[in-house]
Coordinates of C-alpha atoms in Angstrom, one line a residue:
X1 CA 0.6 0.5 0.3
X2 CA 1.5 2.9 -1.0
X3 CA 0.8 6.6 -2.0
X4 CA 2.0 7.7 -5.8
X5 CA 2.6 10.2 -7.7
X6 CA 3.1 8.7 -12.4
X7 CA 4.3 10.6 -15.0
X8 CA 4.4 8.7 -18.1
X9 CA 6.3 10.6 -21.4
X10 CA 6.4 9.3 -25.5
X11 CA 9.9 10.4 -25.4
X12 CA 10.0 10.4 -29.3
X13 CA 6.9 13.1 -29.1
X14 CA 9.6 15.7 -27.8
X15 CA 12.5 17.1 -28.9
X16 CA 15.4 17.2 -27.5
X17 CA 16.0 21.0 -27.3
X18 CA 12.2 21.9 -26.2
X19 CA 13.2 18.8 -23.5
X20 CA 16.1 21.1 -22.8
X21 CA 14.2 24.0 -21.8
X22 CA 11.5 22.6 -19.8
X23 CA 13.7 21.3 -18.0
X24 CA 15.5 24.4 -16.3
X25 CA 11.8 25.2 -15.7
X26 CA 11.5 22.5 -13.6
X27 CA 15.2 24.4 -11.8
X28 CA 13.7 27.3 -11.7
X29 CA 10.9 25.4 -9.4
X30 CA 13.0 22.8 -7.3
X31 CA 14.7 26.7 -6.4
X32 CA 12.1 27.6 -4.7
X33 CA 11.2 24.6 -2.6
X34 CA 14.0 22.5 0.2
X35 CA 13.3 19.5 -1.7
X36 CA 15.8 16.9 -0.4
X37 CA 18.4 15.1 -2.1
X38 CA 21.3 11.4 -0.3
X39 CA 25.0 12.3 -1.1
X40 CA 27.0 9.7 -0.8
X41 CA 30.7 10.7 0.9
X42 CA 33.5 9.5 2.5
X43 CA 35.3 10.1 6.0
X44 CA 38.2 8.5 7.5
X45 CA 37.2 5.4 4.8
X46 CA 33.9 5.3 5.5
X47 CA 31.1 5.4 3.6
X48 CA 28.5 7.6 4.9
X49 CA 25.2 10.0 3.3
X50 CA 23.7 13.5 4.4
X51 CA 21.2 14.9 2.8
X52 CA 21.0 18.2 0.8
X53 CA 19.3 20.5 -0.9
X54 CA 17.7 18.9 -4.7
X55 CA 19.8 20.4 -7.9
X56 CA 21.1 19.9 -11.0
X57 CA 23.1 17.4 -10.4
X58 CA 26.3 16.1 -12.9
X59 CA 26.9 12.2 -13.8
X60 CA 22.8 11.4 -12.1
X61 CA 23.8 7.4 -10.2
X62 CA 26.8 7.3 -12.9
X63 CA 24.5 8.0 -15.8
X64 CA 25.8 10.4 -18.4
X65 CA 23.1 12.0 -18.0
X66 CA 23.1 15.0 -16.0
X67 CA 19.6 15.6 -13.4
X68 CA 18.3 15.8 -10.1
X69 CA 16.6 13.8 -8.2
X70 CA 14.0 14.4 -4.5
X71 CA 13.7 12.1 -1.0
X72 CA 11.9 14.1 0.4
X73 CA 12.0 17.9 2.1
X74 CA 14.9 19.1 3.4
X75 CA 12.4 21.4 6.2
X76 CA 10.3 18.8 7.7
X77 CA 12.9 16.0 6.7
X78 CA 10.2 13.5 5.8
X79 CA 11.3 11.1 3.4
X80 CA 9.6 10.3 0.3
X81 CA 10.8 7.8 -2.5
X82 CA 13.5 9.1 -5.3
X83 CA 11.7 11.3 -7.6
X84 CA 14.1 11.7 -10.8
X85 CA 14.3 14.2 -13.6
X86 CA 17.0 13.7 -16.2
X87 CA 18.1 17.7 -17.8
X88 CA 18.7 15.4 -21.4
X89 CA 15.9 12.7 -23.2
X90 CA 18.1 10.4 -24.7
X91 CA 17.6 9.9 -20.9
X92 CA 14.2 7.9 -22.0
X93 CA 15.4 6.6 -24.7
X94 CA 17.4 3.3 -24.4
X95 CA 18.2 1.0 -26.8
X96 CA 15.0 -1.8 -27.9
X97 CA 13.2 1.4 -27.2
X98 CA 9.2 0.2 -28.2
X99 CA 8.0 2.7 -31.7
X100 CA 5.6 5.1 -30.6
X101 CA 2.3 4.1 -32.5
X102 CA 0.7 7.1 -32.1
X103 CA -2.1 6.3 -29.8
X104 CA -3.4 9.0 -27.1
X105 CA -1.5 9.0 -24.0
X106 CA -4.3 8.9 -22.2
X107 CA -5.2 5.4 -22.5
X108 CA -1.8 4.2 -21.6
X109 CA -3.6 4.6 -18.6
X110 CA -6.6 2.9 -18.9
X111 CA -7.0 -0.9 -18.1
X112 CA -7.6 -4.0 -20.9
X113 CA -10.7 -2.7 -23.0
X114 CA -11.7 -4.9 -25.8
X115 CA -10.8 -1.9 -29.1
X116 CA -8.7 0.3 -27.3
X117 CA -5.2 0.9 -28.9
X118 CA -2.6 0.5 -26.0
X119 CA 0.1 3.7 -26.3
X120 CA 3.7 2.3 -27.5
X121 CA 6.6 4.0 -27.1
X122 CA 5.4 5.2 -23.7
X123 CA 7.4 4.6 -20.3
X124 CA 6.9 5.3 -17.0
X125 CA 8.9 8.5 -15.6
X126 CA 7.8 8.5 -12.2
X127 CA 6.3 6.0 -10.7
X128 CA 7.7 5.8 -6.9
X129 CA 5.3 6.7 -3.6
X130 CA 5.1 9.8 -1.6
X131 CA 2.8 8.8 0.8
X132 CA 1.8 12.2 1.0
X133 CA 4.1 13.9 2.5
X134 CA 5.2 17.7 2.8
X135 CA 6.2 17.3 -1.2
X136 CA 3.9 15.6 -3.1
X137 CA 2.2 18.3 -3.8
X138 CA 5.7 20.2 -4.7
X139 CA 6.7 16.2 -7.3
X140 CA 3.6 17.1 -8.0
X141 CA 4.0 20.9 -9.9
X142 CA 6.4 19.6 -11.8
X143 CA 4.4 17.5 -13.2
X144 CA 1.9 19.6 -14.6
X145 CA 4.7 21.5 -15.7
X146 CA 5.5 18.9 -17.8
X147 CA 2.8 17.9 -18.8
X148 CA 1.2 21.5 -19.6
X149 CA 4.5 21.5 -22.0
X150 CA 3.8 18.7 -23.7
X151 CA 0.3 17.7 -23.2
X152 CA 0.5 15.3 -26.6
X153 CA 3.9 13.6 -25.1
X154 CA 3.3 13.3 -20.7
X155 CA 0.4 12.5 -18.4
X156 CA 0.3 12.8 -14.6
X157 CA -2.0 10.5 -13.3
X158 CA -2.0 8.0 -9.9
X159 CA -2.9 8.5 -5.9
X160 CA -3.6 12.4 -7.0
X161 CA -6.9 15.0 -7.5
X162 CA -8.3 18.2 -9.8
X163 CA -7.8 19.9 -6.0
X164 CA -4.4 18.7 -5.6
X165 CA -3.3 20.0 -9.5
X166 CA -4.9 23.2 -8.4
X167 CA -3.1 23.7 -5.6
X168 CA 0.0 22.3 -7.3
X169 CA -1.0 24.7 -10.1
X170 CA -1.4 27.7 -8.4
X171 CA 1.8 27.7 -6.3
X172 CA 4.2 27.0 -9.7
X173 CA 2.9 29.6 -11.5
X174 CA 4.0 31.7 -9.1
X175 CA 7.5 30.9 -10.2
X176 CA 7.0 30.4 -14.3
X177 CA 6.8 33.6 -16.9
X178 CA 4.6 31.4 -18.6
X179 CA 2.0 30.0 -16.6
X180 CA 0.8 25.9 -16.4
X181 CA -2.9 25.2 -16.8
X182 CA -4.0 21.8 -15.2
X183 CA -4.0 18.9 -16.0
X184 CA -6.4 17.8 -19.4
X185 CA -7.7 15.1 -16.9
X186 CA -9.3 17.2 -14.0
X187 CA -10.5 19.8 -16.1
X188 CA -13.8 17.7 -17.2
X189 CA -14.4 19.5 -20.6
X190 CA -11.2 19.0 -22.0
X191 CA -10.7 15.4 -21.4
X192 CA -14.4 14.8 -22.7
X193 CA -12.7 16.0 -26.2
X194 CA -9.6 14.0 -25.0
X195 CA -11.4 11.1 -25.5
X196 CA -14.3 12.1 -28.0
X197 CA -10.5 12.6 -30.1
X198 CA -8.1 9.7 -29.2
X199 CA -9.8 7.3 -30.8
X200 CA -11.9 5.5 -27.9
X201 CA -14.9 3.6 -29.1
X202 CA -17.7 6.0 -28.7
X203 CA -18.8 2.5 -26.4
X204 CA -16.3 2.9 -24.0
X205 CA -15.8 6.2 -23.5
X206 CA -18.2 7.1 -20.9
X207 CA -15.7 4.2 -19.3
X208 CA -12.9 5.7 -20.1
X209 CA -14.1 9.0 -19.0
X210 CA -14.9 7.9 -16.5
X211 CA -12.1 6.3 -15.0
X212 CA -9.5 8.9 -16.1
X213 CA -11.3 12.3 -14.0
X214 CA -9.5 13.0 -11.6
X215 CA -12.2 15.3 -10.2
X216 CA -14.6 14.9 -7.8
X217 CA -18.2 12.1 -9.1
X218 CA -20.6 15.2 -7.3
X219 CA -23.9 16.7 -8.6
X220 CA -22.1 18.9 -11.2
X221 CA -20.2 16.7 -12.9
X222 CA -23.5 14.0 -13.0
X223 CA -24.7 16.7 -14.5
X224 CA -22.0 17.4 -17.5
X225 CA -22.4 13.4 -17.8
X226 CA -26.1 13.4 -18.9
X227 CA -25.3 16.7 -21.1
X228 CA -23.0 15.1 -22.7
X229 CA -23.9 11.6 -22.5
X230 CA -27.3 9.6 -23.4
X231 CA -29.4 8.2 -20.4
X232 CA -29.0 4.7 -21.9
X233 CA -25.0 4.9 -21.8
X234 CA -25.2 6.0 -18.6
X235 CA -27.8 3.8 -17.4
X236 CA -25.0 0.3 -19.3
X237 CA -22.2 2.0 -17.7
X238 CA -23.9 1.6 -13.9
X239 CA -25.5 -2.0 -15.2
X240 CA -22.3 -2.7 -15.8
X241 CA -20.9 -1.8 -12.2
X242 CA -23.8 -2.8 -10.7
X243 CA -24.4 -7.2 -12.3
X244 CA -20.4 -7.7 -10.2
X245 CA -21.5 -6.8 -7.0
X246 CA -24.6 -8.9 -5.1
X247 CA -26.5 -6.0 -3.1
X248 CA -25.3 -7.0 -0.2
X249 CA -21.6 -6.3 -1.2
X250 CA -19.7 -3.6 -0.2
X251 CA -19.0 -2.4 -4.6
X252 CA -22.7 -2.0 -4.6
X253 CA -23.6 0.1 -2.0
X254 CA -20.2 2.3 -3.1
X255 CA -21.7 2.4 -6.6
X256 CA -25.4 3.1 -5.8
X257 CA -24.0 5.8 -3.5
X258 CA -21.9 7.2 -6.5
X259 CA -24.5 7.0 -8.6
X260 CA -27.2 8.8 -6.2
X261 CA -24.7 11.3 -5.7
X262 CA -24.3 12.7 -8.9
X263 CA -27.5 13.8 -9.4
X264 CA -28.7 10.2 -11.7
X265 CA -32.8 8.8 -12.8
X266 CA -34.2 7.5 -9.4
X267 CA -36.1 6.1 -12.2
X268 CA -33.7 4.2 -14.0
X269 CA -31.4 2.7 -11.8
X270 CA -35.1 0.8 -10.6
X271 CA -35.0 -0.5 -13.4
X272 CA -31.4 -1.1 -13.3
X273 CA -31.1 -3.1 -10.1
X274 CA -34.5 -4.2 -9.7
X275 CA -36.5 -4.6 -13.0
X276 CA -34.2 -4.5 -15.9
X277 CA -33.5 -8.6 -17.3
X278 CA -30.3 -6.8 -18.3
X279 CA -29.3 -5.9 -14.3
X280 CA -29.4 -6.6 -11.0
X281 CA -32.4 -8.6 -10.6
X282 CA -32.4 -7.8 -7.2
X283 CA -35.5 -8.2 -4.9
X284 CA -37.6 -5.0 -4.4
X285 CA -37.4 -4.9 -0.7
X286 CA -33.8 -5.4 -0.6
X287 CA -32.7 -2.7 -2.7
X288 CA -35.5 -0.3 -0.7
X289 CA -34.1 -1.6 2.2
X290 CA -30.9 0.3 0.7
X291 CA -32.0 3.4 -0.5
X292 CA -34.4 3.9 3.3
X293 CA -30.4 3.1 4.8
X294 CA -29.1 6.0 2.7
X295 CA -31.4 8.5 3.6
X296 CA -31.6 9.6 0.6
X297 CA -35.5 10.7 1.4
X298 CA -33.7 12.6 4.8
X299 CA -32.4 16.4 3.4
X300 CA -30.3 17.5 7.1
X301 CA -28.6 14.7 7.7
X302 CA -24.2 13.9 8.6
X303 CA -22.3 13.3 5.1
X304 CA -19.1 13.4 6.2
X305 CA -17.4 9.9 6.0
X306 CA -14.2 9.4 8.2
X307 CA -13.4 7.0 5.2
X308 CA -13.1 8.9 2.4
X309 CA -10.0 9.9 1.4
X310 CA -8.3 12.7 -0.1
X311 CA -7.8 11.3 -4.2
X312 CA -12.4 10.7 -3.9
X313 CA -12.7 14.1 -2.3
X314 CA -11.3 15.9 -5.7
X315 CA -12.3 19.4 -5.3
X316 CA -9.8 20.4 -2.2
X317 CA -6.4 20.0 -1.9
X318 CA -6.2 17.7 0.7
X319 CA -3.5 14.6 0.4
X320 CA -4.1 11.8 2.9
X321 CA -0.9 9.5 4.4
X322 CA 0.2 6.6 5.0
X323 CA -1.6 6.5 7.6
X324 CA -4.1 8.3 7.2
X325 CA -3.9 6.9 3.8
X326 CA -4.0 3.1 5.5
X327 CA -6.8 3.9 8.6
X328 CA -9.0 4.7 5.8
X329 CA -9.4 1.1 4.4
X330 CA -9.2 0.0 7.6
X331 CA -11.8 1.4 8.9
X332 CA -13.8 1.0 5.8
X333 CA -13.0 -2.6 5.5
X334 CA -14.5 -2.8 9.1
X335 CA -18.0 -1.2 7.8
X336 CA -17.4 2.7 10.0
X337 CA -17.8 4.5 6.2
X338 CA -21.3 6.4 6.2
X339 CA -24.1 5.4 4.9
X340 CA -25.7 8.3 4.2
X341 CA -26.0 9.6 0.6
X342 CA -24.7 13.7 -0.3
X343 CA -28.4 13.8 -2.1
X344 CA -32.0 13.8 -1.4
X345 CA -35.5 12.4 -3.7
X346 CA -38.5 13.0 -1.8
X347 CA -40.2 10.1 -0.2
X348 CA -43.0 10.3 -2.5
X349 CA -41.1 10.3 -5.3
X350 CA -39.6 7.3 -4.2
X351 CA -42.7 5.8 -3.8
X352 CA -44.5 7.1 -6.5
X353 CA -41.0 5.9 -9.0
X354 CA -40.9 2.4 -7.7
X355 CA -44.4 1.7 -7.7
X356 CA -43.7 2.7 -11.3
X357 CA -41.1 0.5 -11.7
X358 CA -41.5 -2.9 -10.0
X359 CA -45.1 -1.8 -8.1
X360 CA -46.8 -4.8 -10.2
X361 CA -43.9 -7.1 -8.1
X362 CA -44.9 -6.1 -4.2
X363 CA -47.4 -3.4 -2.3
X364 CA -45.2 -0.5 -3.1
X365 CA -46.5 1.9 0.0
X366 CA -47.0 -1.2 2.6
X367 CA -43.1 -2.0 2.6
X368 CA -40.8 1.5 2.4
X369 CA -44.6 1.9 5.3
X370 CA -42.4 -0.5 7.1
X371 CA -39.4 -0.5 6.1
X372 CA -39.4 3.2 7.3
X373 CA -41.2 2.0 11.0
X374 CA -38.2 -0.3 10.9
X375 CA -35.7 2.5 10.9
X376 CA -37.7 4.4 13.2
X377 CA -37.2 1.8 15.8
X378 CA -33.8 0.4 16.1
X379 CA -31.8 3.7 14.4
X380 CA -30.0 2.6 11.2
X381 CA -30.7 -0.8 12.5
X382 CA -25.9 -1.1 12.3
X383 CA -24.3 0.6 16.2
X384 CA -21.0 2.0 14.1
X385 CA -23.5 3.9 12.4
X386 CA -24.8 5.7 14.8
X387 CA -21.7 6.0 17.4
X388 CA -20.2 7.3 14.4
X389 CA -22.4 9.7 12.3
X390 CA -26.4 8.9 13.6
X391 CA -26.6 10.3 16.8
X392 CA -26.5 13.6 17.6
X393 CA -24.1 12.6 20.4
X394 CA -22.6 11.2 17.2
X395 CA -18.2 11.1 16.7
X396 CA -18.3 12.9 13.8
X397 CA -20.7 15.3 15.5
X398 CA -18.2 15.8 18.8
X399 CA -15.0 15.9 16.1
X400 CA -16.1 18.6 14.5
X401 CA -16.2 20.3 18.2
X402 CA -13.1 18.8 19.2
X403 CA -11.1 20.3 16.0
X404 CA -12.6 23.8 16.2
X405 CA -11.5 24.0 20.5
X406 CA -8.0 23.0 18.5
X407 CA -8.2 25.5 16.1
X408 CA -8.3 27.9 18.4
X409 CA -5.9 26.6 20.9
X410 CA -3.3 26.0 18.5
X411 CA -3.5 29.4 16.4
X412 CA -2.4 30.6 20.1
X413 CA 0.7 29.2 19.1
X414 CA 4.0 28.7 16.4
X415 CA 4.6 25.8 18.4
X416 CA 2.2 22.9 18.1
X417 CA 3.5 19.9 16.8
X418 CA 6.8 17.9 17.1
X419 CA 6.7 17.9 13.1
X420 CA 6.5 22.1 13.8
X421 CA 9.7 22.3 15.8
X422 CA 11.0 22.8 12.0
X423 CA 10.4 26.0 13.4
X424 CA 11.2 26.2 16.0
X425 CA 13.1 29.9 17.1
X426 CA 14.2 31.3 20.6
X427 CA 10.6 33.0 22.0
X428 CA 8.8 31.4 19.5
X429 CA 5.2 30.6 21.4
X430 CA 5.4 26.7 22.5
X431 CA 2.3 24.5 23.3
X432 CA 2.7 23.8 26.4
X433 CA 1.7 20.5 26.3
X434 CA 4.6 19.8 24.6
X435 CA 7.4 21.8 25.4
X436 CA 6.9 20.2 28.8
X437 CA 7.4 17.2 26.9
X438 CA 10.5 18.1 24.6
X439 CA 11.9 19.2 28.4
X440 CA 11.3 16.2 30.5
X441 CA 12.2 14.1 27.2
X442 CA 15.7 16.4 27.4
X443 CA 16.2 15.6 31.0
X444 CA 16.2 12.2 30.2
X445 CA 19.2 13.2 28.1
X446 CA 21.3 14.9 30.7
X447 CA 21.0 11.8 32.8
X448 CA 21.9 9.2 30.3
X449 CA 24.1 11.3 29.3
X450 CA 25.7 11.3 32.9
X451 CA 26.2 7.6 32.9
X452 CA 26.9 6.9 29.5
X453 CA 29.3 10.0 28.4
X454 CA 33.3 9.5 30.0
X455 CA 33.4 6.7 28.0
X456 CA 33.4 8.8 24.6
X457 CA 35.5 11.7 26.3
X458 CA 38.9 8.9 25.6
X459 CA 38.6 8.8 22.2
X460 CA 40.3 10.5 19.4
X461 CA 39.2 12.7 16.3
X462 CA 39.2 10.2 14.5
X463 CA 36.7 8.2 16.3
X464 CA 35.2 10.4 18.0
X465 CA 34.3 10.9 14.7
X466 CA 33.5 7.5 13.0
X467 CA 31.5 6.5 16.0
X468 CA 29.0 9.2 14.5
X469 CA 29.7 7.7 11.2
X470 CA 28.7 4.4 11.8
X471 CA 26.2 4.6 14.4
X472 CA 24.3 6.7 12.0
X473 CA 21.1 4.2 11.3
X474 CA 18.3 5.0 11.2
X475 CA 18.0 9.4 10.5
X476 CA 20.2 10.6 7.4
X477 CA 21.6 14.1 8.9
X478 CA 21.9 17.5 7.0
X479 CA 25.6 18.1 6.0
X480 CA 24.9 21.3 8.2
X481 CA 24.8 18.8 11.4
X482 CA 27.7 16.6 9.8
X483 CA 29.6 19.7 9.6
X484 CA 28.7 21.2 13.6
X485 CA 29.3 17.7 14.5
X486 CA 33.1 17.3 12.4
X487 CA 33.1 20.7 13.3
X488 CA 32.7 20.1 17.2
X489 CA 33.3 16.6 17.7
X490 CA 36.6 17.0 20.1
X491 CA 34.4 20.1 21.9
X492 CA 32.8 18.0 24.9
X493 CA 30.8 20.6 26.0
X494 CA 28.9 20.7 23.1
X495 CA 28.9 17.2 21.8
X496 CA 28.4 15.6 24.6
X497 CA 23.8 16.5 23.0
X498 CA 24.8 15.5 20.1
X499 CA 26.0 11.6 21.5
X500 CA 23.2 12.0 24.0
X501 CA 20.3 11.9 20.9
X502 CA 22.5 8.7 18.5
X503 CA 21.3 6.4 21.8
X504 CA 18.0 7.9 22.2
X505 CA 15.7 3.8 20.0
X506 CA 14.9 5.4 16.6
X507 CA 13.5 2.6 16.0
X508 CA 10.3 3.5 17.7
X509 CA 8.1 5.8 16.4
X510 CA 8.0 8.7 18.8
X511 CA 11.9 8.5 19.6
X512 CA 12.2 8.8 15.4
X513 CA 10.2 11.8 15.3
X514 CA 12.1 13.4 18.4
X515 CA 15.9 13.2 17.2
X516 CA 14.3 13.5 13.6
X517 CA 13.2 17.1 14.4
X518 CA 15.8 18.2 16.7
X519 CA 18.2 17.9 14.1
X520 CA 16.0 19.4 10.8
X521 CA 16.8 22.6 13.4
X522 CA 19.1 22.5 15.7
X523 CA 18.6 25.6 17.3
X524 CA 16.2 24.4 18.6
X525 CA 18.2 21.1 20.1
X526 CA 20.8 23.8 21.4
X527 CA 18.3 26.0 23.2
X528 CA 16.7 23.0 25.0
X529 CA 20.0 21.9 26.2
X530 CA 20.8 24.2 27.4
X531 CA 17.9 25.8 29.4
X532 CA 17.3 22.4 30.6
X533 CA 21.5 21.6 32.0
X534 CA 21.7 21.3 35.7
X535 CA 18.1 21.6 36.2

């Protein structure tokens, strides 16, 4: 499981001089964000690594080509996997490269579908994990730049959304001489035009549009689809989706929710699920139970969903980190998703449409009345749904109150978490509970130093340097930190603090975060070490 940004290009379609020009634009962007690179070095015959600001490097990774590499950001020290960009398009044209067949690059990300020509000559130059770390949006900005400059030869995809793209493009345009636009997949009108010009068969175009769009599948997108595609095309798409599942499976509920939230015809849904021989042919009672359970007939209800991924909540620029994504996926598997649909259809219309479509199979008014009575008596019938979303004192409502209180509280302070220690300066306002925890931890460091430091004191310069090189296993230190270590390694009064941090157990998350964030801002380390000394 991971969070990815993919960038595909068809290098045969890109002129070398134009690629060089765009590469120079990417260098301009990386000058305005602290992308982090990993540099290998040797001291005293021992190899070690340090982090440094990403910049153009000659013979990157021994390829013979210059380029840049990012593995995260320097401000927080948060890591991603490698994101590499070469300054010469020939780096992406190895011997034996598959010939470009002229197919639209959009087809490169579509699953195998009948009668769709797959793109050849296309390579994925990015496809690693960002894990939703801070640099995710800024890497996306670089990908959006390349996609904008080479619309027929480049495409960005992965765990991204239209909202993220808007955020990335807005940031990039502050620094580019020639502004860029959103990727075609983030603009419904442009995407549909490309799909229709791509050679994708007409009966596959709606599904291709659904698979490619980065926009939220909401009422606005639904209205656009209804204008551009026939009612039968929409119905056929959902017949194919629904018939993959039984009505009691999560997949059915997810597609039903999507259908209703996009504002599609309820009467047609009745036909697809219950009446049509080509549809699911579910029973009227189990279908109407799902409808009542979704509270489609109730205008005011809680529709927030803890398990909704940031890529599904596509209009906002939020990025899930890997921990949040994992929690949402597990929550969904455990049934913590909100069944309430973000749509409204009057009860009398539900009765009327159901009666018209499958009234011959059952007494629709009596059945709905019975289901409503059951819902009123038993609530949602699901304790988790009630506790999380529906009760007057639900977790969701209480969470809103807590978030509001937390936001108000955090506005009082400059530093509210260990992660924000990267922005620490002496005299800033720190959350009292956080500062108390920091002071407690530093007192423990002092106690440890008193017990263990004497063994280190007897070492000479090379031995001391080698101690730090050999024991730096968990955290990629910035070059400036190594400069401090090597420059002050014989300063017993100072180096004791670095020595103490090197003995924190960074295999545990709390220890890792404590050390990483202090090494990210040495003045925070110095300030709290001196403040807690002899206390």
